[in-house]
């Protein structure tokens, strides 16, 4: 059983040297435990936050602890009634080949995914999984978009952003995505049906944003923070809404950013941070809706899959370099 254990808190980009790769025998389940073989590991921007000791929504990963990470796997041995051998499960399996469910310190028990769904596992982890649920609840419950309104989403070709834009289209909105580079901009407009794309790597991106939002912005689904967020806020309308989902542009920084809140006052913008876990009692409802849209062809799922556990630390940097389109996964 190979495990990545956090060796030190990374400064800036994550490196292989921030982890120890430790090998041990495949674990045996004790009474009340089950052993799960990981099939896919989810790489998420929040993994980088968990490596820090800044105040956050879960305890930071301790030095020496197996790196926390979401995943999907199959139960290979079980001595607990809720999981049986062969079950497909999702949970915080960690950066390792085998996870023990019911081990001390477990934050959440893994949950069984119905087997044999006509949806491939990678899409169950992305558009119909945690990032899809983040998009769904953040947009519909906090963004509360109405038909005809303008919705802007940043990191628009990524796992969360690509689903946000597609749901906003289903809700009858004008949708503008902000993404890095021509290929991602073409992906969101041509393949996903966004009304416009803004390439923030182009010198004239602020003019592009202005041209794409002639009636201002009613909902800003914020994934990035920094200058992109401040520029978007500058175009938001009176009584507009801003679900604050993430601030990926700042996660590698040691210094926390400072922002001017005056526009929120002057334009009475409703800003609300949220974590998908806030909606955990409604995951079933959200996943069913996302799966129905996917099967009806109204929602497109896209994933970038990297092979091999050993590449996980370097692969995480793809999220910060924009190397992924859609959900980033590691296949074990
Ligand atoms: P993505 O699949 O969107 O990958 C991250 C993308 O962010 C990259 O592909 C890159 O795209 C873009 N990006 C990276 N650095 C910058 C930068 N400095 N400026 C602008 N864009 C940048 O990841 P996720 O969909 O998993 O996550 C998106 C956001 O949502 C993150 O902030 C994450 O923390 C947050 N999140 C929050 C959750 C919650 O419960 N609140 C749950 C899940 C995610 P590009 O090539 O366009 O630059």
mmCIF file of C-alpha atoms and ligand atoms in Angstrom:
data_model
loop_
_atom_site.group_PDB
_atom_site.id
_atom_site.type_symbol
_atom_site.label_atom_id
_atom_site.label_comp_id
_atom_site.label_asym_id
_atom_site.label_seq_id
_atom_site.Cartn_x
_atom_site.Cartn_y
_atom_site.Cartn_z
ATOM 1 C CA UNK A 1 0.000 0.000 0.000
ATOM 2 C CA UNK A 2 1.629 3.203 -1.170
ATOM 3 C CA UNK A 3 0.759 6.350 0.806
ATOM 4 C CA UNK A 4 1.710 9.983 0.379
ATOM 5 C CA UNK A 5 2.271 11.430 3.840
ATOM 6 C CA UNK A 6 2.608 15.193 4.307
ATOM 7 C CA UNK A 7 6.212 15.882 5.253
ATOM 8 C CA UNK A 8 6.150 19.677 5.485
ATOM 9 C CA UNK A 9 3.753 22.518 4.755
ATOM 10 C CA UNK A 10 4.468 23.611 1.159
ATOM 11 C CA UNK A 11 5.476 27.190 0.468
ATOM 12 C CA UNK A 12 4.157 28.312 -2.925
ATOM 13 C CA UNK A 13 3.685 25.507 -5.405
ATOM 14 C CA UNK A 14 3.425 21.971 -4.133
ATOM 15 C CA UNK A 15 6.455 19.770 -4.772
ATOM 16 C CA UNK A 16 7.282 16.089 -4.496
ATOM 17 C CA UNK A 17 9.653 16.984 -1.619
ATOM 18 C CA UNK A 18 6.684 18.087 0.508
ATOM 19 C CA UNK A 19 5.665 14.410 0.860
ATOM 20 C CA UNK A 20 7.063 11.065 1.906
ATOM 21 C CA UNK A 21 5.946 8.153 -0.266
ATOM 22 C CA UNK A 22 5.675 5.304 2.219
ATOM 23 C CA UNK A 23 5.012 1.618 1.437
ATOM 24 C CA UNK A 24 3.338 -0.848 3.792
ATOM 25 C CA UNK A 25 1.370 -4.113 3.487
ATOM 26 C CA UNK A 26 -2.268 -3.945 2.357
ATOM 27 C CA UNK A 27 -4.291 -3.284 5.550
ATOM 28 C CA UNK A 28 -6.654 -5.868 7.057
ATOM 29 C CA UNK A 29 -9.992 -4.604 8.406
ATOM 30 C CA UNK A 30 -10.529 -4.739 12.174
ATOM 31 C CA UNK A 31 -14.063 -5.262 13.513
ATOM 32 C CA UNK A 32 -16.165 -2.275 12.340
ATOM 33 C CA UNK A 33 -13.792 -1.446 9.475
ATOM 34 C CA UNK A 34 -13.637 -2.001 5.716
ATOM 35 C CA UNK A 35 -10.717 -1.777 3.285
ATOM 36 C CA UNK A 36 -11.219 0.104 0.027
ATOM 37 C CA UNK A 37 -9.054 -0.087 -3.092
ATOM 38 C CA UNK A 38 -8.905 3.384 -4.635
ATOM 39 C CA UNK A 39 -9.818 3.546 -8.338
ATOM 40 C CA UNK A 40 -9.760 7.311 -8.917
ATOM 41 C CA UNK A 41 -8.505 10.150 -6.747
ATOM 42 C CA UNK A 42 -10.029 13.601 -7.048
ATOM 43 C CA UNK A 43 -7.535 16.464 -7.184
ATOM 44 C CA UNK A 44 -9.080 19.676 -5.890
ATOM 45 C CA UNK A 45 -7.815 23.201 -5.250
ATOM 46 C CA UNK A 46 -8.852 22.760 -1.626
ATOM 47 C CA UNK A 47 -6.179 20.050 -1.237
ATOM 48 C CA UNK A 48 -3.680 22.894 -1.301
ATOM 49 C CA UNK A 49 -5.580 24.685 1.485
ATOM 50 C CA UNK A 50 -5.681 21.514 3.619
ATOM 51 C CA UNK A 51 -1.855 21.425 3.444
ATOM 52 C CA UNK A 52 -1.685 24.823 5.184
ATOM 53 C CA UNK A 53 -2.532 25.595 8.786
ATOM 54 C CA UNK A 54 -4.634 28.663 7.991
ATOM 55 C CA UNK A 55 -8.122 28.746 9.596
ATOM 56 C CA UNK A 56 -10.361 26.577 7.367
ATOM 57 C CA UNK A 57 -13.504 24.453 7.260
ATOM 58 C CA UNK A 58 -11.842 21.102 8.126
ATOM 59 C CA UNK A 59 -8.791 20.451 10.299
ATOM 60 C CA UNK A 60 -5.546 20.958 8.358
ATOM 61 C CA UNK A 61 -3.753 17.744 7.354
ATOM 62 C CA UNK A 62 -1.222 17.070 10.128
ATOM 63 C CA UNK A 63 2.446 16.607 9.348
ATOM 64 C CA UNK A 64 3.030 12.860 8.918
ATOM 65 C CA UNK A 65 -0.636 12.194 8.119
ATOM 66 C CA UNK A 66 -1.732 10.590 4.816
ATOM 67 C CA UNK A 67 -2.657 13.417 2.462
ATOM 68 C CA UNK A 68 -6.440 13.860 2.501
ATOM 69 C CA UNK A 69 -8.247 13.560 -0.813
ATOM 70 C CA UNK A 70 -11.605 12.548 -2.178
ATOM 71 C CA UNK A 71 -11.869 9.412 -4.258
ATOM 72 C CA UNK A 72 -13.882 6.523 -5.564
ATOM 73 C CA UNK A 73 -12.949 2.937 -4.840
ATOM 74 C CA UNK A 74 -14.173 -0.598 -4.347
ATOM 75 C CA UNK A 75 -14.542 -2.387 -1.019
ATOM 76 C CA UNK A 76 -12.137 -5.359 -1.016
ATOM 77 C CA UNK A 77 -12.717 -6.577 2.554
ATOM 78 C CA UNK A 78 -15.345 -5.614 5.112
ATOM 79 C CA UNK A 79 -16.186 -6.214 8.742
ATOM 80 C CA UNK A 80 -18.920 -3.593 9.005
ATOM 81 C CA UNK A 81 -22.603 -4.005 8.123
ATOM 82 C CA UNK A 82 -23.020 -0.893 5.939
ATOM 83 C CA UNK A 83 -20.306 -1.847 3.416
ATOM 84 C CA UNK A 84 -19.920 -5.170 1.643
ATOM 85 C CA UNK A 85 -17.164 -6.555 -0.549
ATOM 86 C CA UNK A 86 -17.518 -5.297 -4.108
ATOM 87 C CA UNK A 87 -19.399 -2.065 -3.185
ATOM 88 C CA UNK A 88 -18.440 1.018 -5.158
ATOM 89 C CA UNK A 89 -17.911 3.849 -2.657
ATOM 90 C CA UNK A 90 -16.951 7.507 -2.547
ATOM 91 C CA UNK A 91 -15.337 9.364 0.322
ATOM 92 C CA UNK A 92 -12.138 10.877 1.645
ATOM 93 C CA UNK A 93 -9.982 7.902 0.621
ATOM 94 C CA UNK A 94 -6.687 9.827 0.786
ATOM 95 C CA UNK A 95 -3.604 9.758 -1.422
ATOM 96 C CA UNK A 96 -3.047 6.002 -1.065
ATOM 97 C CA UNK A 97 -3.794 2.714 -2.810
ATOM 98 C CA UNK A 98 -5.963 1.347 0.013
ATOM 99 C CA UNK A 99 -8.057 3.232 2.554
ATOM 100 C CA UNK A 100 -9.488 1.919 5.814
ATOM 101 C CA UNK A 101 -13.059 3.010 6.468
ATOM 102 C CA UNK A 102 -13.797 3.317 10.159
ATOM 103 C CA UNK A 103 -10.180 4.087 11.099
ATOM 104 C CA UNK A 104 -9.602 6.480 14.036
ATOM 105 C CA UNK A 105 -9.815 10.141 13.021
ATOM 106 C CA UNK A 106 -12.127 9.486 10.064
ATOM 107 C CA UNK A 107 -14.033 12.695 9.209
ATOM 108 C CA UNK A 108 -16.897 11.180 7.211
ATOM 109 C CA UNK A 109 -17.783 7.561 6.485
ATOM 110 C CA UNK A 110 -17.613 6.606 2.786
ATOM 111 C CA UNK A 111 -20.942 6.329 0.972
ATOM 112 C CA UNK A 112 -22.041 3.647 -1.466
ATOM 113 C CA UNK A 113 -22.640 4.680 -5.089
ATOM 114 C CA UNK A 114 -25.263 2.649 -6.949
ATOM 115 C CA UNK A 115 -23.392 0.331 -9.318
ATOM 116 C CA UNK A 116 -24.297 -0.038 -12.970
ATOM 117 C CA UNK A 117 -25.441 3.567 -13.558
ATOM 118 C CA UNK A 118 -25.156 4.540 -17.239
ATOM 119 C CA UNK A 119 -22.665 7.262 -16.224
ATOM 120 C CA UNK A 120 -18.898 6.607 -16.204
ATOM 121 C CA UNK A 121 -17.129 6.849 -12.840
ATOM 122 C CA UNK A 122 -15.109 9.993 -13.788
ATOM 123 C CA UNK A 123 -18.344 11.900 -14.516
ATOM 124 C CA UNK A 124 -19.818 10.629 -11.250
ATOM 125 C CA UNK A 125 -16.857 12.343 -9.566
ATOM 126 C CA UNK A 126 -17.114 15.577 -11.573
ATOM 127 C CA UNK A 127 -20.292 16.902 -13.173
ATOM 128 C CA UNK A 128 -22.507 14.510 -11.167
ATOM 129 C CA UNK A 129 -20.258 14.463 -8.085
ATOM 130 C CA UNK A 130 -18.841 16.928 -5.591
ATOM 131 C CA UNK A 131 -17.871 19.655 -8.047
ATOM 132 C CA UNK A 132 -21.215 19.376 -9.863
ATOM 133 C CA UNK A 133 -23.015 19.651 -6.517
ATOM 134 C CA UNK A 134 -20.924 22.710 -5.660
ATOM 135 C CA UNK A 135 -22.026 24.335 -8.904
ATOM 136 C CA UNK A 136 -25.648 23.298 -8.454
ATOM 137 C CA UNK A 137 -26.195 24.448 -4.872
ATOM 138 C CA UNK A 138 -23.949 27.507 -5.073
ATOM 139 C CA UNK A 139 -25.652 28.806 -8.184
ATOM 140 C CA UNK A 140 -29.274 27.908 -7.512
ATOM 141 C CA UNK A 141 -29.414 28.516 -3.740
ATOM 142 C CA UNK A 142 -27.013 31.430 -3.350
ATOM 143 C CA UNK A 143 -26.802 32.930 -6.829
ATOM 144 C CA UNK A 144 -30.605 32.602 -7.310
ATOM 145 C CA UNK A 145 -30.425 33.409 -11.048
ATOM 146 C CA UNK A 146 -33.584 34.474 -12.877
ATOM 147 C CA UNK A 147 -34.271 34.031 -16.592
ATOM 148 C CA UNK A 148 -32.732 36.809 -18.651
ATOM 149 C CA UNK A 149 -30.164 37.768 -15.999
ATOM 150 C CA UNK A 150 -26.422 37.860 -16.729
ATOM 151 C CA UNK A 151 -24.321 35.280 -14.874
ATOM 152 C CA UNK A 152 -20.508 35.478 -14.879
ATOM 153 C CA UNK A 153 -18.377 32.555 -13.742
ATOM 154 C CA UNK A 154 -14.587 32.427 -13.365
ATOM 155 C CA UNK A 155 -12.393 29.305 -13.849
ATOM 156 C CA UNK A 156 -15.176 28.652 -16.350
ATOM 157 C CA UNK A 157 -13.634 25.665 -18.156
ATOM 158 C CA UNK A 158 -12.889 23.900 -14.867
ATOM 159 C CA UNK A 159 -14.854 21.304 -12.932
ATOM 160 C CA UNK A 160 -17.157 23.668 -11.017
ATOM 161 C CA UNK A 161 -17.249 26.547 -13.507
ATOM 162 C CA UNK A 162 -18.171 24.441 -16.534
ATOM 163 C CA UNK A 163 -21.221 23.088 -14.682
ATOM 164 C CA UNK A 164 -22.209 26.498 -13.260
ATOM 165 C CA UNK A 165 -22.410 27.964 -16.756
ATOM 166 C CA UNK A 166 -24.424 25.064 -18.126
ATOM 167 C CA UNK A 167 -26.950 25.206 -15.264
ATOM 168 C CA UNK A 168 -27.258 28.976 -15.726
ATOM 169 C CA UNK A 169 -28.071 28.338 -19.412
ATOM 170 C CA UNK A 170 -30.703 25.766 -18.390
ATOM 171 C CA UNK A 171 -32.139 28.488 -16.107
ATOM 172 C CA UNK A 172 -32.450 30.859 -19.075
ATOM 173 C CA UNK A 173 -29.618 33.258 -18.244
ATOM 174 C CA UNK A 174 -27.045 35.028 -20.352
ATOM 175 C CA UNK A 175 -23.791 33.280 -19.404
ATOM 176 C CA UNK A 176 -20.284 34.687 -19.614
ATOM 177 C CA UNK A 177 -17.295 32.538 -18.663
ATOM 178 C CA UNK A 178 -13.813 33.771 -17.776
ATOM 179 C CA UNK A 179 -11.023 31.334 -18.661
ATOM 180 C CA UNK A 180 -7.355 31.310 -19.622
ATOM 181 C CA UNK A 181 -6.537 30.891 -23.325
ATOM 182 C CA UNK A 182 -8.331 30.519 -26.653
ATOM 183 C CA UNK A 183 -8.837 26.740 -26.398
ATOM 184 C CA UNK A 184 -10.737 26.970 -23.102
ATOM 185 C CA UNK A 185 -12.773 29.927 -24.389
ATOM 186 C CA UNK A 186 -13.734 27.925 -27.495
ATOM 187 C CA UNK A 187 -14.625 24.932 -25.290
ATOM 188 C CA UNK A 188 -17.098 26.871 -23.140
ATOM 189 C CA UNK A 189 -18.799 28.716 -26.002
ATOM 190 C CA UNK A 190 -18.749 26.090 -28.759
ATOM 191 C CA UNK A 191 -19.100 22.883 -26.762
ATOM 192 C CA UNK A 192 -20.932 24.010 -23.635
ATOM 193 C CA UNK A 193 -23.088 26.767 -25.120
ATOM 194 C CA UNK A 194 -21.979 29.754 -23.013
ATOM 195 C CA UNK A 195 -23.010 33.050 -24.653
ATOM 196 C CA UNK A 196 -19.545 34.607 -24.391
ATOM 197 C CA UNK A 197 -16.057 33.890 -23.111
ATOM 198 C CA UNK A 198 -13.449 36.286 -21.738
ATOM 199 C CA UNK A 199 -9.820 35.200 -22.084
ATOM 200 C CA UNK A 200 -8.205 36.728 -19.005
ATOM 201 C CA UNK A 201 -4.755 36.014 -20.445
ATOM 202 C CA UNK A 202 -5.414 38.426 -23.342
ATOM 203 C CA UNK A 203 -4.228 42.015 -22.894
ATOM 204 C CA UNK A 204 -7.715 43.416 -23.598
ATOM 205 C CA UNK A 205 -9.643 41.095 -21.265
ATOM 206 C CA UNK A 206 -11.281 43.912 -19.314
ATOM 207 C CA UNK A 207 -12.701 45.327 -22.557
ATOM 208 C CA UNK A 208 -13.824 41.799 -23.490
ATOM 209 C CA UNK A 209 -15.660 41.564 -20.170
ATOM 210 C CA UNK A 210 -17.307 44.937 -20.702
ATOM 211 C CA UNK A 211 -18.434 43.995 -24.216
ATOM 212 C CA UNK A 212 -19.773 40.639 -22.991
ATOM 213 C CA UNK A 213 -21.832 42.186 -20.169
ATOM 214 C CA UNK A 214 -23.636 45.169 -21.752
ATOM 215 C CA UNK A 215 -26.375 45.040 -19.068
ATOM 216 C CA UNK A 216 -23.948 44.575 -16.170
ATOM 217 C CA UNK A 217 -23.758 41.424 -14.039
ATOM 218 C CA UNK A 218 -26.537 39.996 -11.850
ATOM 219 C CA UNK A 219 -24.729 36.923 -10.495
ATOM 220 C CA UNK A 220 -20.975 36.499 -10.116
ATOM 221 C CA UNK A 221 -20.072 32.893 -9.282
ATOM 222 C CA UNK A 222 -16.593 33.540 -7.904
ATOM 223 C CA UNK A 223 -13.952 30.813 -8.192
ATOM 224 C CA UNK A 224 -10.724 32.772 -8.534
ATOM 225 C CA UNK A 225 -10.427 35.944 -6.390
ATOM 226 C CA UNK A 226 -7.734 38.550 -7.012
ATOM 227 C CA UNK A 227 -7.855 41.042 -9.866
ATOM 228 C CA UNK A 228 -10.408 39.013 -11.830
ATOM 229 C CA UNK A 229 -12.856 39.168 -8.930
ATOM 230 C CA UNK A 230 -12.307 42.892 -8.371
ATOM 231 C CA UNK A 231 -12.846 43.644 -12.063
ATOM 232 C CA UNK A 232 -16.046 41.577 -12.198
ATOM 233 C CA UNK A 233 -17.358 43.214 -8.997
ATOM 234 C CA UNK A 234 -16.834 46.570 -10.707
ATOM 235 C CA UNK A 235 -19.469 45.591 -13.283
ATOM 236 C CA UNK A 236 -22.021 44.079 -10.906
ATOM 237 C CA UNK A 237 -25.539 45.535 -10.772
ATOM 238 C CA UNK A 238 -27.540 46.978 -7.918
ATOM 239 C CA UNK A 239 -28.832 44.111 -5.692
ATOM 240 C CA UNK A 240 -26.745 41.514 -7.523
ATOM 241 C CA UNK A 241 -25.549 38.276 -5.871
ATOM 242 C CA UNK A 242 -22.106 36.781 -5.444
ATOM 243 C CA UNK A 243 -21.704 33.166 -4.331
ATOM 244 C CA UNK A 244 -18.083 33.002 -3.159
ATOM 245 C CA UNK A 245 -17.036 29.459 -3.986
ATOM 246 C CA UNK A 246 -13.269 29.723 -4.130
ATOM 247 C CA UNK A 247 -10.247 31.973 -4.585
ATOM 248 C CA UNK A 248 -7.779 29.732 -6.350
ATOM 249 C CA UNK A 249 -5.529 32.610 -7.418
ATOM 250 C CA UNK A 250 -4.529 33.057 -3.758
ATOM 251 C CA UNK A 251 -4.069 29.488 -2.460
ATOM 252 C CA UNK A 252 -0.341 29.335 -3.181
ATOM 253 C CA UNK A 253 0.238 32.725 -1.487
ATOM 254 C CA UNK A 254 1.560 33.038 2.040
ATOM 255 C CA UNK A 255 0.065 36.509 2.497
ATOM 256 C CA UNK A 256 -3.769 36.679 2.592
ATOM 257 C CA UNK A 257 -5.155 39.301 0.147
ATOM 258 C CA UNK A 258 -6.949 42.519 1.150
ATOM 259 C CA UNK A 259 -9.982 43.744 -0.779
ATOM 260 C CA UNK A 260 -12.021 46.935 -0.953
ATOM 261 C CA UNK A 261 -15.600 46.169 0.121
ATOM 262 C CA UNK A 262 -17.006 49.590 -0.862
ATOM 263 C CA UNK A 263 -18.654 48.324 -4.103
ATOM 264 C CA UNK A 264 -20.600 45.761 -2.044
ATOM 265 C CA UNK A 265 -22.049 48.590 0.034
ATOM 266 C CA UNK A 266 -22.725 51.033 -2.780
ATOM 267 C CA UNK A 267 -24.372 48.432 -4.993
ATOM 268 C CA UNK A 268 -25.947 46.389 -2.148
ATOM 269 C CA UNK A 269 -24.345 43.203 -3.480
ATOM 270 C CA UNK A 270 -25.181 40.077 -1.483
ATOM 271 C CA UNK A 271 -21.923 38.191 -0.956
ATOM 272 C CA UNK A 272 -22.059 34.721 0.567
ATOM 273 C CA UNK A 273 -19.270 32.225 0.977
ATOM 274 C CA UNK A 274 -20.306 28.580 1.024
ATOM 275 C CA UNK A 275 -18.846 25.084 1.201
ATOM 276 C CA UNK A 276 -20.574 22.245 -0.621
ATOM 277 C CA UNK A 277 -20.685 20.350 2.699
ATOM 278 C CA UNK A 278 -23.302 22.893 3.841
ATOM 279 C CA UNK A 279 -25.705 21.045 1.525
ATOM 280 C CA UNK A 280 -24.795 17.482 2.483
ATOM 281 C CA UNK A 281 -28.360 16.624 3.470
ATOM 282 C CA UNK A 282 -29.434 17.440 -0.090
ATOM 283 C CA UNK A 283 -26.705 15.638 -2.092
ATOM 284 C CA UNK A 284 -29.158 12.968 -3.309
ATOM 285 C CA UNK A 285 -31.501 15.613 -4.721
ATOM 286 C CA UNK A 286 -28.626 17.440 -6.430
ATOM 287 C CA UNK A 287 -26.971 14.325 -7.888
ATOM 288 C CA UNK A 288 -30.255 13.049 -9.298
ATOM 289 C CA UNK A 289 -30.932 16.392 -11.000
ATOM 290 C CA UNK A 290 -27.383 16.553 -12.426
ATOM 291 C CA UNK A 291 -27.561 12.927 -13.634
ATOM 292 C CA UNK A 292 -30.930 13.582 -15.296
ATOM 293 C CA UNK A 293 -29.526 16.590 -17.145
ATOM 294 C CA UNK A 294 -26.463 14.581 -18.169
ATOM 295 C CA UNK A 295 -28.522 11.663 -19.487
ATOM 296 C CA UNK A 296 -30.850 14.066 -21.312
ATOM 297 C CA UNK A 297 -27.847 15.659 -23.049
ATOM 298 C CA UNK A 298 -28.432 19.047 -21.382
ATOM 299 C CA UNK A 299 -25.257 18.850 -19.269
ATOM 300 C CA UNK A 300 -21.875 17.874 -20.698
ATOM 301 C CA UNK A 301 -19.263 16.282 -18.459
ATOM 302 C CA UNK A 302 -15.564 16.673 -19.117
ATOM 303 C CA UNK A 303 -12.581 15.273 -17.208
ATOM 304 C CA UNK A 304 -8.795 15.401 -17.384
ATOM 305 C CA UNK A 305 -7.390 12.080 -16.146
ATOM 306 C CA UNK A 306 -3.762 11.622 -15.082
ATOM 307 C CA UNK A 307 -2.430 8.079 -14.653
ATOM 308 C CA UNK A 308 -0.659 6.847 -11.512
ATOM 309 C CA UNK A 309 -0.731 7.752 -7.818
ATOM 310 C CA UNK A 310 2.978 8.643 -7.840
ATOM 311 C CA UNK A 311 2.309 11.730 -9.962
ATOM 312 C CA UNK A 312 -0.345 13.205 -7.622
ATOM 313 C CA UNK A 313 1.729 16.060 -6.106
ATOM 314 C CA UNK A 314 2.865 17.364 -9.512
ATOM 315 C CA UNK A 315 -0.589 16.824 -11.011
ATOM 316 C CA UNK A 316 -2.128 19.039 -8.327
ATOM 317 C CA UNK A 317 -0.191 21.957 -9.807
ATOM 318 C CA UNK A 318 -2.155 21.525 -13.056
ATOM 319 C CA UNK A 319 -5.058 23.202 -11.255
ATOM 320 C CA UNK A 320 -2.891 26.263 -10.619
ATOM 321 C CA UNK A 321 -1.325 26.273 -14.100
ATOM 322 C CA UNK A 322 -4.650 25.721 -15.874
ATOM 323 C CA UNK A 323 -3.481 22.350 -17.237
ATOM 324 C CA UNK A 324 -6.921 20.767 -16.752
ATOM 325 C CA UNK A 325 -10.223 21.091 -18.589
ATOM 326 C CA UNK A 326 -13.140 19.917 -16.471
ATOM 327 C CA UNK A 327 -12.604 17.691 -13.444
ATOM 328 C CA UNK A 328 -9.013 16.695 -12.664
ATOM 329 C CA UNK A 329 -8.636 13.056 -11.577
ATOM 330 C CA UNK A 330 -5.844 10.589 -10.939
ATOM 331 C CA UNK A 331 -6.484 7.023 -12.107
ATOM 332 C CA UNK A 332 -4.764 4.455 -9.924
HETATM 333 P P1 LIG B 1 -10.903 23.748 -11.727
HETATM 334 O O1 LIG B 1 -11.216 22.490 -12.445
HETATM 335 O O2 LIG B 1 -11.678 24.967 -12.054
HETATM 336 O O3 LIG B 1 -9.356 24.014 -11.879
HETATM 337 C C1 LIG B 1 -8.812 25.217 -11.454
HETATM 338 C C2 LIG B 1 -8.769 26.231 -12.611
HETATM 339 O O4 LIG B 1 -8.570 27.514 -12.054
HETATM 340 C C3 LIG B 1 -7.600 26.018 -13.541
HETATM 341 O O5 LIG B 1 -7.879 25.093 -14.550
HETATM 342 C C4 LIG B 1 -7.342 27.421 -14.059
HETATM 343 O O6 LIG B 1 -8.038 27.613 -15.276
HETATM 344 C C5 LIG B 1 -7.960 28.337 -13.007
HETATM 345 N N1 LIG B 1 -6.935 29.152 -12.345
HETATM 346 C C6 LIG B 1 -5.877 28.700 -11.621
HETATM 347 N N2 LIG B 1 -5.139 29.738 -11.168
HETATM 348 C C7 LIG B 1 -5.747 30.861 -11.622
HETATM 349 C C8 LIG B 1 -5.467 32.255 -11.504
HETATM 350 N N3 LIG B 1 -4.405 32.695 -10.805
HETATM 351 N N4 LIG B 1 -6.298 33.130 -12.108
HETATM 352 C C9 LIG B 1 -7.370 32.689 -12.812
HETATM 353 N N5 LIG B 1 -7.687 31.404 -12.972
HETATM 354 C C10 LIG B 1 -6.885 30.501 -12.379
HETATM 355 O O7 LIG B 1 -11.052 23.499 -10.156
HETATM 356 P P2 LIG B 1 -12.400 23.274 -9.367
HETATM 357 O O8 LIG B 1 -13.538 23.389 -10.283
HETATM 358 O O9 LIG B 1 -12.255 22.070 -8.547
HETATM 359 O O10 LIG B 1 -12.414 24.511 -8.369
HETATM 360 C C11 LIG B 1 -12.706 25.817 -8.818
HETATM 361 C C12 LIG B 1 -12.854 26.733 -7.593
HETATM 362 O O11 LIG B 1 -13.941 26.262 -6.806
HETATM 363 C C13 LIG B 1 -11.639 26.743 -6.689
HETATM 364 O O12 LIG B 1 -11.471 28.044 -6.175
HETATM 365 C C14 LIG B 1 -12.028 25.799 -5.568
HETATM 366 O O13 LIG B 1 -11.358 26.070 -4.374
HETATM 367 C C15 LIG B 1 -13.507 26.056 -5.478
HETATM 368 N N6 LIG B 1 -14.287 24.955 -4.916
HETATM 369 C C16 LIG B 1 -15.064 25.249 -3.832
HETATM 370 C C17 LIG B 1 -15.875 24.322 -3.281
HETATM 371 C C18 LIG B 1 -16.736 24.716 -2.152
HETATM 372 O O14 LIG B 1 -17.365 23.848 -1.549
HETATM 373 N N7 LIG B 1 -16.802 25.997 -1.821
HETATM 374 C C19 LIG B 1 -15.900 22.931 -3.782
HETATM 375 C C20 LIG B 1 -15.077 22.725 -4.964
HETATM 376 C C21 LIG B 1 -14.289 23.717 -5.483
HETATM 377 P P3 LIG B 1 -7.514 28.691 -16.382
HETATM 378 O O15 LIG B 1 -6.750 27.884 -17.377
HETATM 379 O O16 LIG B 1 -8.794 29.249 -16.898
HETATM 380 O O17 LIG B 1 -6.654 29.665 -15.661
#
